[in-house]
Amino acid sequence: MKISIWNIYNKLPYPEKIPLIKNGSPTIENVRWIIPRDLNPNSVYIGSAGEFFDSSENDTLIVHRYDMILIHNVDPEEAFNEVSAIMEHFQKWEHCLKDCCNSNNGLQEMLHNSAWILQNPAFIYAPDGRALAISPDYPASIHWHWAEILKNNGLTEERMEKLQESIDLTNVFLDREPTTRNSHMGNYQYMHCSLVVNNYMAGHLVIFSMLKPFEKGLSWLVSVLIQYMQQYMYRHPDVFSPTSRIGELISALIDGRPCPEKSLILFQKVLRWNIDRDLFRFYLLEENVTGEPVLLAGCYTRLSGCLHNAAVFREDRFLVILCNIQNGLTAEQRVESELNTLGEKFYCGVSMTFHGIQNLHPYFRQAHMELARCKENGMLRSRAEDHIHSYIHTLFKQDNLSGTYLRPEISRLHRYDEENNTHYYETLRAWFYSGFHPGTAAAILGIHRNSFLYRFERMRNIISFQEIDILSSTRDFQKINEFFYTFLYYDS
């Protein structure tokens, strides 16, 4: 492995050592004696300081690129052996991390084997706050926050909400390399890095400087540790996965990917659903934050445990609920009740109801559209059934040809009303919507029957009623729908 000259400096046991370190780049792979004519940028060189400085006969100089460590009163050979031992110790540490990747409790063992490097309490927690590994041998007495972590085996949902309010946890989750920040819990710092596996945030590593300040160069060693932690998570997808097997199956069905027949049969048995005939509805949730989700994982854990007639799974930044409402409203009411407890923490897009999983894809898209409507209009929840008219308007607006396939009689009447401030268009519309009954049409308009008949006769002088009169007797629904389409276009 490669280390920084700071890592060597921190482990040297000599009291009289002076760091002359400008860069500290982590590129050191081996140790060599100083030979001025042959310097390798990946090596650290050791020699007598007397070759470079006056009055330094008993001092040793350690050099790496533009960085140096001057050690007083130490023989170069002794320092060479000490640095070689330090390099070997770090190499053994990396071999231990590799071995931990094949262990059943790899994350815990990695923290245990890294204690001599971290020298402070640390823990790894899942996105829902549950601890995946905690540094051993650090008692609760060192700090109240550490005691709370030990007691709750991680961070509670309440604690994560408070952290979101106090330190904007959603932006902390954006850390993709070890980042040091001042703590709001006490007079110490913490180092954080998110553990990302296959673009899924599988966990977070946090180290607290509760016992001693962080050494310079520690962040590089922590980045090495994180690489092996992510390797371990990658090798255990059954544990560190964003969703369940059921979620994976539904996700495949949404995307139109092939699913084994055995998996579909097992899916029906587990949930006791008839996937071809039952009635379903999608709920799509997204956390109301601009950065990384904080409460999404905890919400997933809670909802998946209490919604027994629904499939709950994560899809990227979203929480997906596929609710079976075939056997009454109980399941849907339970979902609505749970969503009400979320307050302003989540946006939610809700699809229309639909039959059979063969329709998953379009209704999942519909839930996405309603979720986007939430964010555009500042709503916490948006239901597709409340926006049928606005969607039809959007369809007409997107296609200019929509306004060219209109019944000419209605278009002429609509233009006549605009020019003369009359109401013949709505009168003809009421005639069609009433099923060609004068009394019902008058009731729709809120006028007397005689007033309707007067308007009706006046309309005959404006447009041709030949085809309309035929439709009132033949009930040719294909032709009638052409009129309905035109009414819908103008009304949208």
Short mmCIF file of C-alpha atoms in Angstrom, two decimals:
data_model
loop_
_atom_site.label_atom_id
_atom_site.label_comp_id
_atom_site.label_asym_id
_atom_site.label_seq_id
_atom_site.Cartn_x
_atom_site.Cartn_y
_atom_site.Cartn_z
CA MET A 1 0.00 0.00 0.00
CA LYS A 2 0.99 3.66 -0.30
CA ILE A 3 1.25 5.99 2.69
CA SER A 4 2.07 9.63 3.40
CA ILE A 5 5.21 10.91 5.09
CA TRP A 6 2.83 12.21 7.77
CA ASN A 7 1.91 8.61 8.59
CA ILE A 8 5.60 7.84 9.10
CA TYR A 9 6.11 10.98 11.18
CA ASN A 10 3.20 10.13 13.48
CA LYS A 11 4.58 6.65 14.21
CA LEU A 12 8.24 7.59 14.77
CA PRO A 13 9.03 7.10 18.50
CA TYR A 14 11.62 9.90 18.71
CA PRO A 15 10.94 13.03 20.79
CA GLU A 16 13.18 15.36 18.78
CA LYS A 17 11.67 15.19 15.32
CA ILE A 18 10.90 18.20 13.16
CA PRO A 19 8.44 17.95 10.23
CA LEU A 20 9.45 19.99 7.19
CA ILE A 21 6.49 18.77 5.19
CA LYS A 22 5.10 20.82 2.35
CA ASN A 23 2.86 18.36 0.52
CA GLY A 24 2.54 15.02 2.32
CA SER A 25 1.29 13.18 -0.75
CA PRO A 26 0.34 9.51 -0.07
CA THR A 27 2.65 7.89 -2.62
CA ILE A 28 5.27 6.14 -0.46
CA GLU A 29 5.64 2.41 -1.20
CA ASN A 30 9.13 1.56 0.10
CA VAL A 31 12.17 2.87 1.99
CA ARG A 32 15.69 3.43 0.55
CA TRP A 33 19.02 4.96 1.50
CA ILE A 34 19.61 8.43 0.07
CA ILE A 35 21.41 8.29 -3.28
CA PRO A 36 21.19 11.80 -4.78
CA ARG A 37 21.58 10.59 -8.37
CA ASP A 38 18.66 8.15 -8.22
CA LEU A 39 15.50 9.33 -6.42
CA ASN A 40 12.19 7.55 -7.00
CA PRO A 41 9.00 9.56 -6.23
CA ASN A 42 7.39 6.44 -4.70
CA SER A 43 10.17 5.90 -2.15
CA VAL A 44 11.13 7.57 1.10
CA TYR A 45 14.88 8.10 1.54
CA ILE A 46 16.93 8.11 4.75
CA GLY A 47 20.45 9.37 5.34
CA SER A 48 22.69 11.45 7.55
CA ALA A 49 21.57 15.05 7.91
CA GLY A 50 25.24 16.04 8.02
CA GLU A 51 25.41 15.54 4.26
CA PHE A 52 22.96 18.41 3.81
CA PHE A 53 23.18 20.66 6.91
CA ASP A 54 26.08 22.01 8.95
CA SER A 55 26.33 20.92 12.60
CA SER A 56 24.05 17.91 11.98
CA GLU A 57 26.53 15.07 12.36
CA ASN A 58 24.29 13.17 14.79
CA ASP A 59 20.98 13.85 13.03
CA THR A 60 19.01 11.87 10.46
CA LEU A 61 17.05 13.18 7.50
CA ILE A 62 14.02 11.44 5.98
CA VAL A 63 13.13 12.72 2.51
CA HIS A 64 10.18 12.18 0.16
CA ARG A 65 9.88 14.50 -2.81
CA TYR A 66 9.65 18.01 -1.31
CA ASP A 67 8.91 16.74 2.21
CA MET A 68 11.44 16.08 4.97
CA ILE A 69 11.62 15.00 8.60
CA LEU A 70 14.70 16.02 10.59
CA ILE A 71 15.43 13.80 13.62
CA HIS A 72 17.98 14.98 16.17
CA ASN A 73 20.41 12.61 17.88
CA VAL A 74 19.32 9.47 16.04
CA ASP A 75 21.60 7.26 13.96
CA PRO A 76 20.45 6.92 10.30
CA GLU A 77 20.58 3.12 10.46
CA GLU A 78 18.34 3.06 13.52
CA ALA A 79 15.89 5.41 11.80
CA PHE A 80 16.01 3.28 8.65
CA ASN A 81 15.06 0.17 10.61
CA GLU A 82 12.30 2.05 12.41
CA VAL A 83 10.78 3.39 9.18
CA SER A 84 11.03 -0.08 7.61
CA ALA A 85 9.11 -1.50 10.58
CA ILE A 86 6.47 1.23 10.21
CA MET A 87 6.07 0.47 6.50
CA GLU A 88 5.76 -3.24 7.26
CA HIS A 89 3.13 -2.55 9.92
CA PHE A 90 0.99 -0.62 7.43
CA GLN A 91 1.38 -3.36 4.83
CA LYS A 92 0.26 -6.00 7.34
CA TRP A 93 -2.72 -3.81 8.16
CA GLU A 94 -3.76 -3.74 4.51
CA HIS A 95 -3.42 -7.55 4.31
CA CYS A 96 -5.71 -7.81 7.36
CA LEU A 97 -8.30 -5.62 5.61
CA LYS A 98 -8.18 -7.90 2.56
CA ASP A 99 -8.75 -10.95 4.78
CA CYS A 100 -11.68 -9.21 6.48
CA CYS A 101 -13.47 -8.96 3.12
CA ASN A 102 -13.97 -12.74 3.29
CA SER A 103 -15.20 -12.77 6.89
CA ASN A 104 -18.82 -13.01 8.02
CA ASN A 105 -18.32 -10.02 10.33
CA GLY A 106 -15.89 -8.10 8.15
CA LEU A 107 -16.86 -4.53 9.04
CA GLN A 108 -16.50 -5.15 12.77
CA GLU A 109 -13.13 -6.83 12.26
CA MET A 110 -11.91 -3.96 10.09
CA LEU A 111 -12.66 -1.47 12.87
CA HIS A 112 -10.94 -3.74 15.40
CA ASN A 113 -7.80 -4.10 13.26
CA SER A 114 -7.73 -0.34 12.58
CA ALA A 115 -7.87 0.75 16.22
CA TRP A 116 -4.11 1.51 16.32
CA ILE A 117 -4.59 3.89 13.37
CA LEU A 118 -7.87 5.57 14.31
CA GLN A 119 -7.07 5.88 18.06
CA ASN A 120 -10.63 7.12 18.61
CA PRO A 121 -14.12 5.60 18.77
CA ALA A 122 -15.77 4.98 15.40
CA PHE A 123 -18.86 3.29 14.07
CA ILE A 124 -20.54 2.41 10.79
CA TYR A 125 -24.28 2.87 10.46
CA ALA A 126 -26.81 1.94 7.80
CA PRO A 127 -28.92 4.63 6.07
CA ASP A 128 -31.70 4.02 8.61
CA GLY A 129 -29.32 4.73 11.53
CA ARG A 130 -28.85 1.11 12.63
CA ALA A 131 -25.23 0.32 13.58
CA LEU A 132 -23.43 -2.08 11.26
CA ALA A 133 -20.21 -2.08 13.29
CA ILE A 134 -18.95 -0.28 16.42
CA SER A 135 -15.37 0.14 17.63
CA PRO A 136 -14.73 -2.25 20.53
CA ASP A 137 -13.10 -1.36 23.85
CA TYR A 138 -14.39 2.22 24.06
CA PRO A 139 -16.63 2.64 27.15
CA ALA A 140 -19.79 4.72 27.25
CA SER A 141 -18.19 7.00 29.83
CA ILE A 142 -15.99 8.83 27.29
CA HIS A 143 -18.88 10.97 26.01
CA TRP A 144 -22.68 11.13 26.30
CA HIS A 145 -23.17 10.89 22.51
CA TRP A 146 -21.04 7.75 22.35
CA ALA A 147 -23.07 6.33 25.24
CA GLU A 148 -26.27 7.03 23.29
CA ILE A 149 -24.89 5.23 20.21
CA LEU A 150 -23.95 2.18 22.29
CA LYS A 151 -27.32 2.12 24.07
CA ASN A 152 -29.40 2.37 20.87
CA ASN A 153 -27.01 0.36 18.69
CA GLY A 154 -26.74 3.31 16.33
CA LEU A 155 -28.75 6.46 15.70
CA THR A 156 -32.47 6.59 16.42
CA GLU A 157 -34.88 8.17 13.96
CA GLU A 158 -35.36 11.02 16.44
CA ARG A 159 -31.61 11.63 16.64
CA MET A 160 -31.29 11.65 12.84
CA GLU A 161 -34.08 14.23 12.61
CA LYS A 162 -32.28 16.43 15.14
CA LEU A 163 -29.00 16.06 13.24
CA GLN A 164 -30.75 17.04 10.03
CA GLU A 165 -31.97 20.23 11.72
CA SER A 166 -28.67 21.09 13.43
CA ILE A 167 -25.94 20.12 10.94
CA ASP A 168 -27.87 19.67 7.65
CA LEU A 169 -27.20 15.93 7.57
CA THR A 170 -28.40 15.65 3.99
CA ASN A 171 -25.33 17.60 2.81
CA VAL A 172 -23.00 15.68 5.13
CA PHE A 173 -24.16 12.54 3.32
CA LEU A 174 -22.64 13.96 0.13
CA ASP A 175 -19.14 13.21 1.48
CA ARG A 176 -17.47 10.74 -0.88
CA GLU A 177 -14.07 11.01 0.82
CA PRO A 178 -13.13 11.37 4.51
CA THR A 179 -14.21 14.86 5.58
CA THR A 180 -13.51 16.44 8.97
CA ARG A 181 -16.04 18.74 10.64
CA ASN A 182 -16.54 20.37 14.02
CA SER A 183 -19.12 18.57 16.14
CA HIS A 184 -22.23 20.19 17.60
CA MET A 185 -22.30 17.55 20.34
CA GLY A 186 -19.18 18.73 22.17
CA ASN A 187 -15.67 20.13 21.89
CA TYR A 188 -14.35 17.63 19.36
CA GLN A 189 -14.31 16.91 15.64
CA TYR A 190 -15.69 14.04 13.62
CA MET A 191 -14.59 12.51 10.33
CA HIS A 192 -17.33 11.21 8.02
CA CYS A 193 -17.50 9.39 4.71
CA SER A 194 -20.45 7.75 2.97
CA LEU A 195 -20.03 4.14 1.83
CA VAL A 196 -21.38 3.85 -1.71
CA VAL A 197 -21.83 0.47 -3.41
CA ASN A 198 -23.22 0.23 -6.95
CA ASN A 199 -24.47 3.84 -6.68
CA TYR A 200 -26.39 2.89 -3.52
CA MET A 201 -25.51 4.58 -0.23
CA ALA A 202 -25.05 1.46 1.89
CA GLY A 203 -23.75 3.12 5.05
CA HIS A 204 -21.67 5.80 6.74
CA LEU A 205 -18.34 5.67 8.60
CA VAL A 206 -17.95 8.19 11.43
CA ILE A 207 -14.85 8.66 13.62
CA PHE A 208 -15.00 10.91 16.69
CA SER A 209 -11.91 12.72 18.04
CA MET A 210 -13.23 12.32 21.58
CA LEU A 211 -9.93 10.98 22.98
CA LYS A 212 -7.29 12.79 20.90
CA PRO A 213 -7.15 15.16 17.90
CA PHE A 214 -6.97 13.64 14.45
CA GLU A 215 -3.41 13.20 13.20
CA LYS A 216 -2.32 14.77 9.95
CA GLY A 217 -2.45 12.19 7.18
CA LEU A 218 -5.21 10.18 8.89
CA SER A 219 -7.75 10.95 6.16
CA TRP A 220 -5.61 9.06 3.61
CA LEU A 221 -5.50 5.94 5.79
CA VAL A 222 -9.24 6.21 6.37
CA SER A 223 -9.79 6.37 2.61
CA VAL A 224 -7.88 3.06 2.30
CA LEU A 225 -10.08 1.60 5.04
CA ILE A 226 -13.21 2.79 3.22
CA GLN A 227 -12.13 1.10 -0.02
CA TYR A 228 -12.05 -2.27 1.72
CA MET A 229 -15.30 -1.62 3.56
CA GLN A 230 -16.99 -0.95 0.23
CA GLN A 231 -15.43 -4.09 -1.22
CA TYR A 232 -16.87 -6.09 1.67
CA MET A 233 -20.33 -4.59 1.12
CA TYR A 234 -20.13 -5.28 -2.60
CA ARG A 235 -19.45 -8.96 -1.87
CA HIS A 236 -22.49 -9.22 0.42
CA PRO A 237 -25.43 -7.85 -1.62
CA ASP A 238 -27.86 -9.96 0.41
CA VAL A 239 -27.10 -7.75 3.43
CA PHE A 240 -26.17 -4.38 1.92
CA SER A 241 -28.92 -3.98 -0.65
CA PRO A 242 -31.35 -1.08 -1.13
CA THR A 243 -34.39 -3.29 -1.55
CA SER A 244 -35.86 -6.72 -1.01
CA ARG A 245 -36.24 -9.64 -3.40
CA ILE A 246 -39.87 -8.65 -3.89
CA GLY A 247 -38.79 -5.10 -4.71
CA GLU A 248 -36.29 -6.40 -7.26
CA LEU A 249 -39.01 -8.45 -8.93
CA ILE A 250 -41.46 -5.54 -9.11
CA SER A 251 -38.70 -3.28 -10.40
CA ALA A 252 -37.98 -5.79 -13.17
CA LEU A 253 -41.68 -5.96 -14.07
CA ILE A 254 -41.86 -2.15 -14.21
CA ASP A 255 -38.88 -2.02 -16.57
CA GLY A 256 -40.21 -4.85 -18.73
CA ARG A 257 -37.30 -7.15 -17.93
CA PRO A 258 -37.98 -10.90 -18.07
CA CYS A 259 -38.85 -12.62 -14.79
CA PRO A 260 -38.64 -16.37 -14.13
CA GLU A 261 -42.02 -18.07 -13.83
CA LYS A 262 -40.97 -19.60 -10.49
CA SER A 263 -40.28 -16.13 -9.08
CA LEU A 264 -43.72 -14.90 -10.13
CA ILE A 265 -45.41 -17.92 -8.54
CA LEU A 266 -43.45 -17.42 -5.32
CA PHE A 267 -44.31 -13.72 -5.41
CA GLN A 268 -48.04 -14.51 -5.49
CA LYS A 269 -47.73 -17.06 -2.70
CA VAL A 270 -45.77 -14.77 -0.40
CA LEU A 271 -48.14 -11.80 -0.78
CA ARG A 272 -51.29 -13.84 -1.48
CA TRP A 273 -52.04 -11.64 -4.48
CA ASN A 274 -53.62 -12.43 -7.81
CA ILE A 275 -51.18 -10.44 -9.90
CA ASP A 276 -53.35 -10.62 -13.02
CA ARG A 277 -56.70 -9.45 -11.62
CA ASP A 278 -56.18 -7.60 -8.33
CA LEU A 279 -56.57 -3.84 -8.02
CA PHE A 280 -53.40 -1.84 -7.24
CA ARG A 281 -52.18 1.68 -6.61
CA PHE A 282 -48.66 3.17 -6.57
CA TYR A 283 -47.39 5.58 -3.91
CA LEU A 284 -44.01 7.14 -4.75
CA LEU A 285 -42.18 9.02 -1.99
CA GLU A 286 -39.13 11.30 -2.11
CA GLU A 287 -37.58 13.02 0.89
CA ASN A 288 -38.04 16.78 1.02
CA VAL A 289 -34.32 17.64 0.93
CA THR A 290 -31.99 19.11 -1.68
CA GLY A 291 -29.06 16.78 -0.93
CA GLU A 292 -28.82 13.12 0.05
CA PRO A 293 -31.83 11.49 1.79
CA VAL A 294 -31.56 11.24 5.58
CA LEU A 295 -34.85 9.72 6.77
CA LEU A 296 -35.66 7.61 3.69
CA ALA A 297 -34.04 4.40 4.96
CA GLY A 298 -35.73 4.65 8.36
CA CYS A 299 -39.08 5.30 6.69
CA TYR A 300 -38.53 2.25 4.47
CA THR A 301 -37.81 0.04 7.49
CA ARG A 302 -40.91 1.23 9.35
CA LEU A 303 -43.37 1.09 6.44
CA SER A 304 -42.18 -2.29 5.17
CA GLY A 305 -42.82 -3.67 8.65
CA CYS A 306 -46.35 -2.32 9.13
CA LEU A 307 -47.93 -2.36 5.65
CA HIS A 308 -48.86 -6.01 5.30
CA ASN A 309 -50.85 -5.80 2.07
CA ALA A 310 -48.32 -3.71 0.21
CA ALA A 311 -44.89 -4.22 -1.34
CA VAL A 312 -42.45 -1.55 -0.12
CA PHE A 313 -39.03 -1.13 -1.71
CA ARG A 314 -36.40 1.48 -2.56
CA GLU A 315 -35.64 2.63 -6.08
CA ASP A 316 -32.67 5.04 -6.18
CA ARG A 317 -33.74 8.10 -4.16
CA PHE A 318 -37.38 7.00 -4.04
CA LEU A 319 -39.47 4.85 -1.75
CA VAL A 320 -42.04 2.85 -3.72
CA ILE A 321 -45.24 1.43 -2.24
CA LEU A 322 -47.35 -0.89 -4.39
CA CYS A 323 -50.59 -1.29 -2.46
CA ASN A 324 -53.13 -4.06 -3.18
CA ILE A 325 -56.60 -2.59 -2.61
CA GLN A 326 -58.59 -5.46 -4.08
CA ASN A 327 -60.22 -6.48 -0.80
CA GLY A 328 -61.62 -3.13 0.29
CA LEU A 329 -60.18 0.15 1.50
CA THR A 330 -58.48 -1.10 4.68
CA ALA A 331 -55.02 -1.44 3.12
CA GLU A 332 -55.28 1.92 1.38
CA GLN A 333 -56.48 3.62 4.55
CA ARG A 334 -53.51 2.17 6.43
CA VAL A 335 -51.11 3.59 3.85
CA GLU A 336 -52.80 6.99 4.01
CA SER A 337 -52.63 6.93 7.81
CA GLU A 338 -48.91 6.17 7.78
CA LEU A 339 -48.26 8.86 5.18
CA ASN A 340 -50.01 11.42 7.38
CA THR A 341 -47.47 10.75 10.14
CA LEU A 342 -44.62 11.83 7.84
CA GLY A 343 -45.71 15.47 7.93
CA GLU A 344 -43.64 17.71 5.67
CA LYS A 345 -40.66 15.35 5.45
CA PHE A 346 -41.67 13.64 2.19
CA TYR A 347 -43.29 14.42 -1.15
CA CYS A 348 -45.70 11.75 -2.39
CA GLY A 349 -47.07 11.08 -5.87
CA VAL A 350 -50.11 8.77 -6.05
CA SER A 351 -51.23 6.93 -9.18
CA MET A 352 -54.74 5.97 -10.26
CA THR A 353 -55.93 2.47 -9.38
CA PHE A 354 -55.28 -0.22 -11.99
CA HIS A 355 -55.82 -3.94 -12.54
CA GLY A 356 -52.99 -6.44 -12.96
CA ILE A 357 -49.22 -6.13 -12.88
CA GLN A 358 -49.10 -5.97 -16.68
CA ASN A 359 -49.94 -2.28 -16.19
CA LEU A 360 -47.16 -1.50 -13.72
CA HIS A 361 -45.00 0.55 -16.09
CA PRO A 362 -47.47 3.30 -17.17
CA TYR A 363 -48.90 3.75 -13.67
CA PHE A 364 -45.41 3.91 -12.16
CA ARG A 365 -44.67 6.69 -14.67
CA GLN A 366 -47.90 8.35 -13.60
CA ALA A 367 -46.81 8.29 -9.95
CA HIS A 368 -43.50 9.89 -11.04
CA MET A 369 -45.41 12.64 -12.84
CA GLU A 370 -47.48 13.34 -9.76
CA LEU A 371 -44.32 13.44 -7.63
CA ALA A 372 -42.84 16.01 -10.01
CA ARG A 373 -46.09 17.99 -9.72
CA CYS A 374 -45.61 18.04 -5.93
CA LYS A 375 -42.21 19.70 -6.20
CA GLU A 376 -43.25 22.10 -8.97
CA ASN A 377 -46.31 23.36 -7.09
CA GLY A 378 -45.09 23.09 -3.49
CA MET A 379 -47.55 20.32 -2.56
CA LEU A 380 -46.72 17.47 -0.20
CA ARG A 381 -49.04 15.02 -1.96
CA SER A 382 -50.44 14.87 -5.47
CA ARG A 383 -53.03 12.35 -6.65
CA ALA A 384 -53.47 11.52 -10.33
CA GLU A 385 -57.26 11.39 -10.03
CA ASP A 386 -57.26 15.10 -9.10
CA HIS A 387 -55.38 16.11 -12.25
CA ILE A 388 -57.10 14.30 -15.09
CA HIS A 389 -58.23 17.55 -16.70
CA SER A 390 -54.82 19.21 -16.41
CA TYR A 391 -53.15 16.15 -17.97
CA ILE A 392 -55.59 16.21 -20.90
CA HIS A 393 -54.78 19.90 -21.33
CA THR A 394 -51.08 19.00 -21.36
CA LEU A 395 -51.66 16.38 -24.05
CA PHE A 396 -53.50 18.87 -26.26
CA LYS A 397 -50.79 21.47 -25.70
CA GLN A 398 -47.98 19.07 -26.60
CA ASP A 399 -49.48 18.15 -30.00
CA ASN A 400 -50.46 21.01 -32.33
CA LEU A 401 -52.42 18.58 -34.49
CA SER A 402 -54.89 18.13 -31.63
CA GLY A 403 -56.53 21.41 -32.59
CA THR A 404 -56.90 20.45 -36.24
CA TYR A 405 -59.14 17.39 -35.79
CA LEU A 406 -62.19 19.25 -34.51
CA ARG A 407 -65.83 19.16 -35.62
CA PRO A 408 -66.30 22.24 -37.86
CA GLU A 409 -69.85 22.86 -36.56
CA ILE A 410 -68.59 23.31 -33.00
CA SER A 411 -65.59 25.40 -34.05
CA ARG A 412 -67.87 27.74 -35.99
CA LEU A 413 -70.23 28.05 -33.03
CA HIS A 414 -67.38 28.64 -30.60
CA ARG A 415 -65.98 31.44 -32.77
CA TYR A 416 -69.49 32.99 -33.15
CA ASP A 417 -69.83 33.15 -29.35
CA GLU A 418 -66.47 34.88 -29.02
CA GLU A 419 -67.39 37.49 -31.63
CA ASN A 420 -70.97 38.12 -30.43
CA ASN A 421 -70.76 37.38 -26.69
CA THR A 422 -73.44 34.66 -26.93
CA HIS A 423 -73.79 31.21 -25.30
CA TYR A 424 -74.56 28.84 -28.14
CA TYR A 425 -71.45 26.68 -27.73
CA GLU A 426 -72.33 25.68 -24.17
CA THR A 427 -75.94 25.14 -25.26
CA LEU A 428 -74.89 22.63 -27.92
CA ARG A 429 -72.56 20.97 -25.44
CA ALA A 430 -75.43 20.55 -22.96
CA TRP A 431 -77.55 19.05 -25.79
CA PHE A 432 -74.95 16.30 -26.30
CA TYR A 433 -74.22 15.74 -22.61
CA SER A 434 -77.95 15.42 -21.83
CA GLY A 435 -78.37 12.59 -24.32
CA PHE A 436 -80.44 14.88 -26.60
CA HIS A 437 -83.16 15.67 -24.00
CA PRO A 438 -84.29 19.34 -23.95
CA GLY A 439 -85.37 19.31 -20.31
CA THR A 440 -82.12 17.75 -19.08
CA ALA A 441 -80.05 20.10 -21.25
CA ALA A 442 -81.89 23.10 -19.77
CA ALA A 443 -81.21 21.78 -16.27
CA ILE A 444 -77.50 21.43 -17.06
CA LEU A 445 -77.42 25.07 -18.18
CA GLY A 446 -79.57 26.23 -15.27
CA ILE A 447 -82.13 27.89 -17.55
CA HIS A 448 -85.83 27.36 -18.34
CA ARG A 449 -86.74 24.75 -20.96
CA ASN A 450 -88.28 27.40 -23.20
CA SER A 451 -85.06 29.44 -23.07
CA PHE A 452 -83.15 26.39 -24.19
CA LEU A 453 -85.55 25.77 -27.09
CA TYR A 454 -85.17 29.41 -28.15
CA ARG A 455 -81.38 29.10 -28.22
CA PHE A 456 -81.68 25.78 -30.00
CA GLU A 457 -83.64 27.29 -32.87
CA ARG A 458 -81.27 30.24 -33.11
CA MET A 459 -78.32 27.84 -33.43
CA ARG A 460 -79.91 26.24 -36.50
CA ASN A 461 -79.47 29.55 -38.29
CA ILE A 462 -75.75 29.61 -37.49
CA ILE A 463 -74.59 26.06 -38.22
CA SER A 464 -75.88 22.99 -40.06
CA PHE A 465 -77.80 20.58 -37.81
CA GLN A 466 -78.21 17.85 -40.40
CA GLU A 467 -75.65 15.45 -38.90
CA ILE A 468 -76.52 16.40 -35.32
CA ASP A 469 -80.20 15.55 -35.89
CA ILE A 470 -79.19 12.19 -37.36
CA LEU A 471 -77.01 11.42 -34.31
CA SER A 472 -79.85 12.23 -31.90
CA SER A 473 -81.82 9.34 -33.39
CA THR A 474 -79.14 6.85 -34.53
CA ARG A 475 -76.87 7.17 -31.47
CA ASP A 476 -73.74 6.56 -33.57
CA PHE A 477 -71.28 6.66 -30.68
CA GLN A 478 -68.18 6.86 -32.85
CA LYS A 479 -69.49 10.07 -34.40
CA ILE A 480 -70.77 11.32 -31.04
CA ASN A 481 -67.27 10.85 -29.60
CA GLU A 482 -65.93 13.17 -32.30
CA PHE A 483 -68.16 15.91 -30.89
CA PHE A 484 -67.15 15.01 -27.32
CA TYR A 485 -63.48 15.24 -28.34
CA THR A 486 -64.06 18.74 -29.73
CA PHE A 487 -65.88 19.84 -26.58
CA LEU A 488 -63.02 18.43 -24.50
CA TYR A 489 -60.44 20.30 -26.55
CA TYR A 490 -62.15 23.67 -26.15
CA ASP A 491 -62.93 23.10 -22.47
CA SER A 492 -59.34 22.22 -21.65
#
